[in-house]
Every structure is written in structure tokens, then in C-alpha cells.
mmCIF file of C-alpha atoms in Angstrom:
data_model
loop_
_atom_site.group_PDB
_atom_site.id
_atom_site.type_symbol
_atom_site.label_atom_id
_atom_site.label_comp_id
_atom_site.label_asym_id
_atom_site.label_seq_id
_atom_site.Cartn_x
_atom_site.Cartn_y
_atom_site.Cartn_z
ATOM 1 C CA MET A 4 -146.705 152.614 -20.871
ATOM 2 C CA THR A 5 -147.680 154.142 -17.533
ATOM 3 C CA ALA A 6 -145.469 154.885 -14.289
ATOM 4 C CA ALA A 7 -147.335 152.022 -12.468
ATOM 5 C CA ASP A 8 -146.448 149.587 -15.153
ATOM 6 C CA GLU A 9 -142.708 150.248 -14.604
ATOM 7 C CA SER A 10 -142.722 150.161 -10.987
ATOM 8 C CA GLY A 11 -144.553 146.842 -11.014
ATOM 9 C CA ALA A 12 -147.265 147.987 -8.502
ATOM 10 C CA VAL A 13 -150.188 147.696 -10.229
ATOM 11 C CA ARG A 14 -150.580 144.446 -12.739
ATOM 12 C CA PRO A 15 -153.811 142.789 -13.724
ATOM 13 C CA VAL A 16 -153.594 139.547 -12.799
ATOM 14 C CA GLU A 17 -153.702 137.078 -15.687
ATOM 15 C CA ALA A 18 -156.032 134.248 -15.375
ATOM 16 C CA PRO A 19 -154.706 130.873 -16.305
ATOM 17 C CA ALA A 20 -155.239 130.206 -19.772
ATOM 18 C CA ASP A 21 -157.978 127.777 -20.208
ATOM 19 C CA GLU A 22 -156.787 124.894 -22.264
ATOM 20 C CA ARG A 23 -160.149 123.222 -22.926
ATOM 21 C CA SER A 24 -161.458 123.089 -26.391
ATOM 22 C CA TRP A 25 -164.865 125.112 -27.195
ATOM 23 C CA LEU A 26 -166.621 121.920 -27.273
ATOM 24 C CA GLN A 27 -165.320 121.109 -23.806
ATOM 25 C CA ARG A 28 -166.023 124.334 -22.417
ATOM 26 C CA LEU A 29 -169.622 124.213 -23.740
ATOM 27 C CA LEU A 30 -170.104 120.512 -22.169
ATOM 28 C CA GLY A 31 -168.812 121.797 -19.023
ATOM 29 C CA ARG A 32 -171.456 124.724 -18.906
ATOM 30 C CA LEU A 33 -174.462 122.415 -19.919
ATOM 31 C CA PRO A 34 -174.896 121.194 -16.292
ATOM 32 C CA THR A 35 -175.778 124.388 -14.961
ATOM 33 C CA VAL A 36 -177.588 125.853 -18.021
ATOM 34 C CA VAL A 37 -179.829 122.575 -17.968
ATOM 35 C CA TRP A 38 -180.467 123.180 -13.995
ATOM 36 C CA LEU A 39 -181.520 126.762 -14.591
ATOM 37 C CA THR A 40 -183.766 125.658 -17.493
ATOM 38 C CA VAL A 41 -185.304 123.117 -14.882
ATOM 39 C CA MET A 42 -185.943 125.858 -12.306
ATOM 40 C CA TRP A 43 -187.454 128.258 -14.992
ATOM 41 C CA VAL A 44 -189.700 125.232 -16.146
ATOM 42 C CA ILE A 45 -190.671 124.671 -12.282
ATOM 43 C CA LEU A 46 -191.455 128.245 -11.453
ATOM 44 C CA TRP A 47 -193.686 128.487 -14.581
ATOM 45 C CA GLY A 48 -195.155 125.323 -13.621
ATOM 46 C CA ASP A 49 -195.894 124.330 -17.489
ATOM 47 C CA PRO A 50 -193.587 121.906 -19.027
ATOM 48 C CA SER A 51 -194.556 123.203 -22.557
ATOM 49 C CA PRO A 52 -191.886 123.276 -25.646
ATOM 50 C CA GLY A 53 -192.143 127.044 -25.639
ATOM 51 C CA THR A 54 -191.413 127.584 -21.723
ATOM 52 C CA ILE A 55 -188.578 124.893 -22.065
ATOM 53 C CA LEU A 56 -187.297 126.935 -25.317
ATOM 54 C CA ALA A 57 -187.467 130.205 -23.392
ATOM 55 C CA GLY A 58 -185.799 128.995 -20.378
ATOM 56 C CA LEU A 59 -182.925 127.416 -22.207
ATOM 57 C CA LEU A 60 -182.555 131.024 -23.950
ATOM 58 C CA VAL A 61 -182.714 132.964 -20.567
ATOM 59 C CA ALA A 62 -180.465 130.417 -18.978
ATOM 60 C CA SER A 63 -177.659 130.436 -21.675
ATOM 61 C CA LEU A 64 -178.214 134.447 -22.101
ATOM 62 C CA GLY A 65 -177.634 134.508 -18.274
ATOM 63 C CA TYR A 66 -174.940 132.386 -17.977
ATOM 64 C CA SER A 67 -172.976 134.053 -20.668
ATOM 65 C CA ALA A 68 -173.785 137.393 -19.349
ATOM 66 C CA ALA A 69 -172.330 136.529 -15.653
ATOM 67 C CA ARG A 70 -169.124 134.991 -16.704
ATOM 68 C CA LEU A 71 -168.790 132.684 -14.233
ATOM 69 C CA PRO A 72 -165.575 131.179 -13.989
ATOM 70 C CA HIS A 73 -164.794 127.251 -14.531
ATOM 71 C CA LEU A 74 -164.612 125.326 -11.119
ATOM 72 C CA PRO A 75 -163.465 121.894 -11.695
ATOM 73 C CA VAL A 76 -165.584 120.178 -9.394
ATOM 74 C CA ARG A 77 -164.066 116.768 -8.201
ATOM 75 C CA LEU A 78 -166.467 114.886 -6.373
ATOM 76 C CA GLY A 79 -167.842 111.315 -6.353
ATOM 77 C CA PHE A 80 -171.507 110.289 -5.803
ATOM 78 C CA HIS A 81 -172.094 107.196 -3.947
ATOM 79 C CA PRO A 82 -175.656 106.382 -3.973
ATOM 80 C CA ILE A 83 -175.916 103.990 -0.835
ATOM 81 C CA ALA A 84 -173.833 106.359 1.122
ATOM 82 C CA VAL A 85 -175.637 109.357 -0.024
ATOM 83 C CA LEU A 86 -179.067 107.659 1.212
ATOM 84 C CA ARG A 87 -177.293 106.713 4.230
ATOM 85 C CA LEU A 88 -176.368 110.362 4.855
ATOM 86 C CA ALA A 89 -180.011 111.856 3.718
ATOM 87 C CA SER A 90 -181.777 109.613 6.191
ATOM 88 C CA ARG A 91 -179.255 110.443 9.055
ATOM 89 C CA ILE A 92 -179.546 114.467 8.284
ATOM 90 C CA GLY A 93 -183.400 114.059 8.191
ATOM 91 C CA TYR A 94 -183.483 112.077 11.362
ATOM 92 C CA ASP A 95 -181.221 114.453 12.896
ATOM 93 C CA LEU A 96 -183.115 117.706 11.647
ATOM 94 C CA PHE A 97 -186.122 116.288 13.331
ATOM 95 C CA ALA A 98 -184.585 115.553 16.880
ATOM 96 C CA SER A 99 -182.544 118.527 16.857
ATOM 97 C CA SER A 100 -185.879 120.699 15.972
ATOM 98 C CA VAL A 101 -187.618 118.822 18.522
ATOM 99 C CA ARG A 102 -184.819 119.227 21.186
ATOM 100 C CA VAL A 103 -184.301 122.870 20.528
ATOM 101 C CA ALA A 104 -187.998 123.442 20.377
ATOM 102 C CA PHE A 105 -188.430 122.099 23.920
ATOM 103 C CA HIS A 106 -185.767 124.118 25.270
ATOM 104 C CA VAL A 107 -187.525 126.881 23.871
ATOM 105 C CA LEU A 108 -190.260 126.358 26.023
ATOM 106 C CA TRP A 109 -188.480 125.026 29.168
ATOM 107 C CA ARG A 110 -186.222 127.252 30.887
ATOM 108 C CA PRO A 111 -184.467 128.934 27.701
ATOM 109 C CA GLU A 112 -182.475 131.473 29.996
ATOM 110 C CA ARG A 113 -180.754 128.295 31.552
ATOM 111 C CA THR A 114 -179.441 126.684 28.417
ATOM 112 C CA ARG A 115 -175.620 126.487 27.991
ATOM 113 C CA GLY A 116 -173.699 126.207 25.040
ATOM 114 C CA ALA A 117 -170.296 125.065 24.209
ATOM 115 C CA ILE A 118 -167.719 125.530 21.459
ATOM 116 C CA VAL A 119 -165.529 122.954 20.338
ATOM 117 C CA ALA A 120 -162.894 122.661 17.675
ATOM 118 C CA VAL A 121 -162.827 119.494 15.651
ATOM 119 C CA PRO A 122 -160.215 118.743 13.323
ATOM 120 C CA MET A 123 -161.321 117.803 10.103
ATOM 121 C CA ARG A 124 -159.876 114.792 8.529
ATOM 122 C CA THR A 125 -160.532 115.841 4.780
ATOM 123 C CA ASP A 126 -158.828 118.908 3.172
ATOM 124 C CA SER A 127 -161.128 119.083 0.010
ATOM 125 C CA ASP A 128 -162.907 122.428 -0.100
ATOM 126 C CA PHE A 129 -166.132 121.306 -1.438
ATOM 127 C CA LEU A 130 -166.174 118.624 1.239
ATOM 128 C CA LEU A 131 -165.746 121.026 3.967
ATOM 129 C CA ALA A 132 -168.421 123.321 2.551
ATOM 130 C CA LEU A 133 -171.073 120.678 2.590
ATOM 131 C CA VAL A 134 -169.817 119.665 5.835
ATOM 132 C CA SER A 135 -170.023 123.129 7.323
ATOM 133 C CA GLY A 136 -173.603 123.327 5.607
ATOM 134 C CA GLY A 137 -174.943 120.043 6.953
ATOM 135 C CA LEU A 138 -173.584 120.606 10.596
ATOM 136 C CA SER A 139 -175.837 123.537 11.053
ATOM 137 C CA LEU A 140 -178.778 121.640 10.083
ATOM 138 C CA VAL A 141 -178.330 118.760 12.534
ATOM 139 C CA THR A 142 -178.088 118.248 16.027
ATOM 140 C CA GLY A 143 -177.903 121.432 17.942
ATOM 141 C CA SER A 144 -174.610 122.545 16.363
ATOM 142 C CA LEU A 145 -174.158 125.818 14.604
ATOM 143 C CA VAL A 146 -170.697 126.180 12.756
ATOM 144 C CA ILE A 147 -169.225 129.663 13.790
ATOM 145 C CA GLU A 148 -165.478 129.384 12.588
ATOM 146 C CA LEU A 149 -163.499 127.468 10.109
ATOM 147 C CA ASN A 150 -159.821 127.321 10.053
ATOM 148 C CA ARG A 151 -159.094 126.573 6.483
ATOM 149 C CA ASP A 152 -155.013 126.518 7.064
ATOM 150 C CA GLN A 153 -155.525 123.749 9.834
ATOM 151 C CA GLY A 154 -158.696 122.159 8.770
ATOM 152 C CA VAL A 155 -160.349 122.777 12.096
ATOM 153 C CA ILE A 156 -164.038 123.457 12.371
ATOM 154 C CA TYR A 157 -165.544 125.336 15.284
ATOM 155 C CA VAL A 158 -168.864 124.203 16.133
ATOM 156 C CA HIS A 159 -171.513 125.989 18.646
ATOM 157 C CA GLY A 160 -173.580 123.274 20.052
ATOM 158 C CA ILE A 161 -176.675 123.535 22.568
ATOM 159 C CA PRO A 162 -177.767 122.337 25.191
ATOM 160 C CA VAL A 163 -174.534 121.034 26.675
ATOM 161 C CA ALA A 164 -174.493 120.781 30.466
ATOM 162 C CA SER A 165 -171.952 117.854 31.043
ATOM 163 C CA PRO A 166 -168.369 117.049 29.923
ATOM 164 C CA GLU A 167 -170.202 114.003 28.132
ATOM 165 C CA ALA A 168 -172.185 116.211 26.151
ATOM 166 C CA VAL A 169 -169.124 118.082 24.975
ATOM 167 C CA GLU A 170 -168.038 114.791 23.875
ATOM 168 C CA GLY A 171 -171.160 113.890 22.452
ATOM 169 C CA LEU A 172 -171.123 116.824 20.296
ATOM 170 C CA ARG A 173 -167.623 116.248 19.157
ATOM 171 C CA ARG A 174 -168.916 112.544 18.342
ATOM 172 C CA GLN A 175 -171.600 113.770 16.377
ATOM 173 C CA VAL A 176 -169.482 116.380 14.110
ATOM 174 C CA ARG A 177 -166.949 113.535 13.429
ATOM 175 C CA ARG A 178 -169.707 111.023 12.227
ATOM 176 C CA THR A 179 -171.297 113.715 9.976
ATOM 177 C CA GLU A 180 -168.028 114.426 8.351
ATOM 178 C CA GLU A 181 -167.510 110.816 7.910
ATOM 179 C CA LEU A 182 -170.965 110.312 6.268
ATOM 180 C CA ILE A 183 -170.436 113.379 3.954
ATOM 181 C CA VAL A 184 -167.129 112.214 2.783
ATOM 182 C CA ARG A 185 -168.073 108.815 1.985
ATOM 183 C CA ALA A 186 -171.246 110.246 0.242
ATOM 184 C CA PHE A 187 -169.782 112.808 -1.936
ATOM 185 C CA GLY A 188 -165.952 112.392 -1.968
ATOM 186 C CA ASN A 189 -163.917 111.037 -4.504
ATOM 187 C CA ALA A 190 -161.575 108.059 -3.920
ATOM 188 C CA GLU A 191 -158.461 110.342 -3.483
ATOM 189 C CA ASP A 192 -160.750 112.013 -0.672
ATOM 190 C CA ILE A 193 -161.725 108.847 0.855
ATOM 191 C CA ALA A 194 -158.230 107.471 0.776
ATOM 192 C CA GLU A 195 -157.252 110.762 2.567
ATOM 193 C CA PHE A 196 -159.838 110.598 5.013
ATOM 194 C CA GLU A 197 -158.870 107.114 5.977
ATOM 195 C CA ARG A 198 -155.320 107.909 6.257
ATOM 196 C CA ALA A 199 -156.318 110.786 8.534
ATOM 197 C CA GLU A 200 -158.773 108.571 10.676
ATOM 198 C CA ARG A 201 -155.712 105.724 11.390
ATOM 199 C CA GLU A 202 -153.508 108.754 12.155
ATOM 200 C CA TYR A 203 -155.858 109.964 14.966
ATOM 201 C CA ALA A 204 -156.438 106.740 16.116
ATOM 202 C CA THR A 205 -152.674 105.800 16.773
ATOM 203 C CA THR A 206 -152.523 109.395 18.512
ATOM 204 C CA THR A 207 -155.506 109.131 20.730
ATOM 205 C CA ARG A 208 -154.169 105.803 21.784
ATOM 206 C CA LYS A 209 -150.667 106.866 22.760
ATOM 207 C CA GLU A 210 -152.336 109.603 24.740
ATOM 208 C CA THR A 211 -154.389 107.509 26.821
ATOM 209 C CA SER A 212 -151.978 104.721 27.217
ATOM 210 C CA MET B 10 -211.147 107.071 1.519
ATOM 211 C CA THR B 11 -207.434 107.565 0.435
ATOM 212 C CA HIS B 12 -208.544 111.148 -0.236
ATOM 213 C CA GLN B 13 -208.934 111.262 3.430
ATOM 214 C CA VAL B 14 -205.969 109.321 4.539
ATOM 215 C CA ILE B 15 -203.978 112.052 2.633
ATOM 216 C CA ASP B 16 -205.933 114.879 3.968
ATOM 217 C CA TRP B 17 -205.071 113.794 7.495
ATOM 218 C CA ILE B 18 -201.462 113.280 6.674
ATOM 219 C CA ALA B 19 -201.527 116.772 5.352
ATOM 220 C CA VAL B 20 -203.187 118.061 8.277
ATOM 221 C CA GLY B 21 -200.640 116.598 10.531
ATOM 222 C CA CYS B 22 -197.631 117.974 8.655
ATOM 223 C CA LEU B 23 -199.299 121.365 8.515
ATOM 224 C CA LEU B 24 -200.185 121.405 12.527
ATOM 225 C CA THR B 25 -196.690 119.993 13.430
ATOM 226 C CA GLY B 26 -194.872 122.550 10.729
ATOM 227 C CA ALA B 27 -197.119 125.338 12.582
ATOM 228 C CA LEU B 28 -195.984 124.099 15.840
ATOM 229 C CA LEU B 29 -191.995 124.244 15.240
ATOM 230 C CA SER B 30 -192.299 127.471 13.246
ATOM 231 C CA PHE B 31 -193.830 128.912 16.431
ATOM 232 C CA ALA B 32 -191.525 127.569 18.477
ATOM 233 C CA ALA B 33 -188.558 128.822 16.422
ATOM 234 C CA GLY B 34 -190.651 132.169 16.806
ATOM 235 C CA VAL B 35 -190.493 132.119 20.491
ATOM 236 C CA GLY B 36 -187.060 130.964 20.760
ATOM 237 C CA LEU B 37 -185.899 134.133 19.032
ATOM 238 C CA VAL B 38 -187.573 136.244 22.103
ATOM 239 C CA ARG B 39 -186.615 133.832 24.927
ATOM 240 C CA PHE B 40 -183.441 132.486 24.082
ATOM 241 C CA PRO B 41 -180.570 134.629 26.073
ATOM 242 C CA ASP B 42 -177.943 135.242 23.574
ATOM 243 C CA LEU B 43 -177.415 135.232 19.640
ATOM 244 C CA LEU B 44 -175.609 131.978 19.237
ATOM 245 C CA SER B 45 -178.618 130.249 21.045
ATOM 246 C CA ARG B 46 -180.933 132.269 18.940
ATOM 247 C CA MET B 47 -179.392 131.463 15.600
ATOM 248 C CA HIS B 48 -180.122 127.570 16.630
ATOM 249 C CA THR B 49 -183.929 128.093 16.610
ATOM 250 C CA ALA B 50 -183.662 129.902 13.364
ATOM 251 C CA ALA B 51 -181.841 127.355 11.920
ATOM 252 C CA LYS B 52 -183.550 123.980 12.943
ATOM 253 C CA PRO B 53 -187.203 124.189 13.927
ATOM 254 C CA GLN B 54 -187.843 126.821 11.206
ATOM 255 C CA VAL B 55 -186.230 124.903 8.467
ATOM 256 C CA LEU B 56 -188.193 121.644 9.397
ATOM 257 C CA GLY B 57 -191.346 123.526 10.237
ATOM 258 C CA LEU B 58 -191.328 125.411 6.795
ATOM 259 C CA ILE B 59 -190.634 121.646 5.194
ATOM 260 C CA LEU B 60 -193.491 120.108 7.124
ATOM 261 C CA ILE B 61 -196.159 122.988 6.046
ATOM 262 C CA LEU B 62 -194.645 122.630 2.299
ATOM 263 C CA ILE B 63 -195.217 118.895 2.502
ATOM 264 C CA GLY B 64 -198.859 119.550 3.961
ATOM 265 C CA ILE B 65 -199.469 122.034 1.018
ATOM 266 C CA GLY B 66 -198.037 119.656 -1.580
ATOM 267 C CA LEU B 67 -200.304 116.844 -0.395
ATOM 268 C CA ARG B 68 -203.208 119.040 -0.775
ATOM 269 C CA MET B 69 -202.107 120.532 -4.160
ATOM 270 C CA TRP B 70 -201.102 117.222 -5.665
ATOM 271 C CA PRO B 71 -201.652 116.647 -9.204
ATOM 272 C CA GLU B 72 -201.229 120.397 -9.843
ATOM 273 C CA SER B 73 -198.056 121.300 -11.454
ATOM 274 C CA HIS B 74 -197.137 124.100 -9.071
ATOM 275 C CA VAL B 75 -195.948 121.647 -6.618
ATOM 276 C CA GLY B 76 -192.363 121.794 -8.053
ATOM 277 C CA VAL B 77 -191.994 125.287 -6.454
ATOM 278 C CA LEU B 78 -192.781 123.868 -3.127
ATOM 279 C CA VAL B 79 -189.742 121.570 -3.715
ATOM 280 C CA LEU B 80 -187.445 124.640 -5.061
ATOM 281 C CA ILE B 81 -188.742 126.584 -1.865
ATOM 282 C CA ALA B 82 -187.471 123.666 0.488
ATOM 283 C CA LEU B 83 -184.226 123.182 -1.362
ATOM 284 C CA PHE B 84 -183.148 126.737 -1.378
ATOM 285 C CA GLN B 85 -184.094 126.994 2.235
ATOM 286 C CA ILE B 86 -181.840 123.759 3.055
ATOM 287 C CA LEU B 87 -179.156 125.570 1.149
ATOM 288 C CA THR B 88 -179.081 129.020 2.422
ATOM 289 C CA VAL B 89 -180.244 128.955 6.129
ATOM 290 C CA PRO B 90 -177.149 127.238 7.389
ATOM 291 C CA VAL B 91 -174.965 130.100 5.731
ATOM 292 C CA ALA B 92 -177.058 132.716 7.130
ATOM 293 C CA GLY B 93 -176.504 131.148 10.758
ATOM 294 C CA HIS B 94 -172.913 130.459 10.203
ATOM 295 C CA ILE B 95 -172.201 134.095 8.977
ATOM 296 C CA ALA B 96 -174.425 135.588 12.010
ATOM 297 C CA GLY B 97 -172.778 133.394 14.569
ATOM 298 C CA ARG B 98 -169.383 134.186 13.100
ATOM 299 C CA VAL B 99 -169.756 137.973 13.288
ATOM 300 C CA ALA B 100 -171.218 137.984 16.802
ATOM 301 C CA TYR B 101 -168.368 135.936 17.893
ATOM 302 C CA ARG B 102 -165.629 138.267 16.697
ATOM 303 C CA THR B 103 -167.263 141.225 17.616
ATOM 304 C CA GLY B 104 -167.606 140.026 21.213
ATOM 305 C CA ARG B 105 -171.379 139.850 21.227
ATOM 306 C CA VAL B 106 -171.466 136.690 22.940
ATOM 307 C CA ARG B 107 -171.935 135.800 26.582
ATOM 308 C CA HIS B 108 -169.296 133.945 27.619
ATOM 309 C CA ASP B 109 -171.331 132.985 30.887
ATOM 310 C CA LEU B 110 -173.422 130.718 28.686
ATOM 311 C CA ILE B 111 -170.717 128.864 26.975
ATOM 312 C CA ALA B 112 -169.551 125.863 29.263
ATOM 313 C CA VAL B 113 -166.438 125.041 27.083
ATOM 314 C CA ASP B 114 -164.992 127.248 24.739
ATOM 315 C CA ASP B 115 -162.096 126.246 22.347
ATOM 316 C CA LEU B 116 -162.462 129.318 19.793
ATOM 317 C CA GLN B 117 -161.103 131.490 22.590
ATOM 318 C CA ALA B 118 -157.853 130.246 23.112
ATOM 319 C CA GLU B 119 -157.446 129.978 19.130
ATOM 320 C CA LEU B 120 -158.299 133.586 18.500
ATOM 321 C CA GLU B 121 -155.886 134.712 21.455
ATOM 322 C CA GLY B 122 -153.235 132.779 20.388
ATOM 323 C CA ASP B 123 -152.900 134.178 17.089
ATOM 324 C CA GLY B 124 -153.718 137.951 18.149
ATOM 325 C CA GLY B 125 -157.387 137.959 16.999
ATOM 326 C CA THR B 126 -156.932 138.302 13.279
ATOM 327 C CA ARG B 127 -159.974 140.057 12.033
#
């Protein structure tokens, strides 16, 4: 026993025991290994049995060497909502690219932006990660800060010239969030989202009346 | 006949993609501050690259290396927003942002409120 042990200052943090059986653990890793193998085959550009076998081998070896932690991913998948999200993001990516490109050529030194705070209505880590990634791709917005405790996302948007444009940016962020939650949230996430949405609606109504 | 149509679509994609990538490059030079520059790096650049990849893919078609193009597009879409986010965040927190170019700033009040946790 060392001095550090006695004082309790240095003590290794023990990982929570994994209660899953080895078979469950193996099955949990399968999707990642399959995805790595698919990438391997694509990179070789040759779907022959030998390539697939070698890919499986390299993927399993790499995966076990990396000792990745097990993350319980609890996401849903709603095909129709995913299609709606994909088409919306595709359209927004196009529209915002053209808009940003236009401002590049037309008086870029006068382009003004705004940083708005938008409270998020979901509290799932995965969904928030998806939202902040998706937002940076669309409609002149760039996520620069995410307050995890309060669930507030800070988005920089260009071009913003008027108060209406600021409101438009807020609406855009909220719509993207809604689409992502409805596409990838599980039943719990969606229920929570709808509860937060109702709360928000009542508070804004009180404020306006 | 179909060959020709596909060729023309490919040409259209390549040209539009090149134009958008060009706009992204010019934007990096012409925009006045880092946050606006990150916008050009995040959007026209990604769409331009995707269009160029589509154009190449259409020309390459039955060849098996088309899958690589899909992977390139996928990883661009996954990584570019993260890079933009980190650059924007660091720029803001180290004060490399021109506040005269920001009409509304909700973040400033927040950071001053909690003493700017860095």
C-alpha cells in the first residue's frame, strides 16, 4: 500500500462492471466490425471473398486493439421522417451554398452576422450532436457554442441584416432540431420533445398576452 | 443517346461544383472575419465537392471505385461541421471576433454572466 492509497488522493476510477454476457458483447460489436469491413472492401474496390475475409480480420484486430468503450446507443429510426430530413438538409445545403456564394461575390465586407441563443427541446446527447452537425451544414448557420447543462445552442448566422432575419434564423434552428428529433429520436425522446414544445408554446403565449 | 445525356449531366455537376468551390476559395479571402469565413468553408465547399464527386462518379460509372467517392462525400459531411464548430468556438472565446460585424449577440451576455468559463 502506498501513501497515495492511504490519503485516498490517487485512486484509479473503476469502470462499471459490464453485466452483458460475452455473446451480447460480441453482437454489440458486430455492426462496427461490419461497417469497418464494408469500408475496407470499398477502399480496395474489389468485393472478392479474400478481400472481405482480410477486411473482417483487420477490422476485428483493430477494434480489439483500440479497446473502444461500449456506448449504449438509444436512437430510433423513422424512415419517412429521415427522408423528410434528408431532402430538407439537401435543399438547405444547396440554398445556403448559393446564398453564401452570392455574398462572397457581392460586397462581402458588408455582410453582417448574428449570434443567437436557441434553447433545445431535446436532452439526448446523440440527438444534440446530430443537431449541431446538421445545423452547420444548412442555411448560413454555424454552431459556435453548446451549453450542455441548460441545453442551449449558440448559432452564428449570415447574412443577418434585420430583426426579421434574426427571427428567421431562430425558426430555422428550431425546425432543423424538430426534423432531426423526429427522424432519429426514440419514443422517449419524441415524447420529451413534445412536452418541451407545449411548455414553450404556453410560455410564449403568456409573454405576448 | 443515354450516354450523351449522362455526360452532359456530369459536365453540369462538375462545372457547378467547380464554381462553388471557387466561390468558397474567394470567400476565404474576401470575408472580413473568421466566423464568416468558416461559413464559406462549411457550405459551398462541401456542396461543391459533392457535385464534383457526382460528376466524376457519373463518368466512371460501372467501375467499382465509385464507392470511394461515396466514402469521401460521407466523411466530408461528417467532419466539416465539427471543424467549423471548433474553429468558431475557439475564435469567439479568444476574442478574435469582430463585434461590429455581429448585429445580435446572445452569447456575449451568457459568457459575461458566468465570468467566462474557459
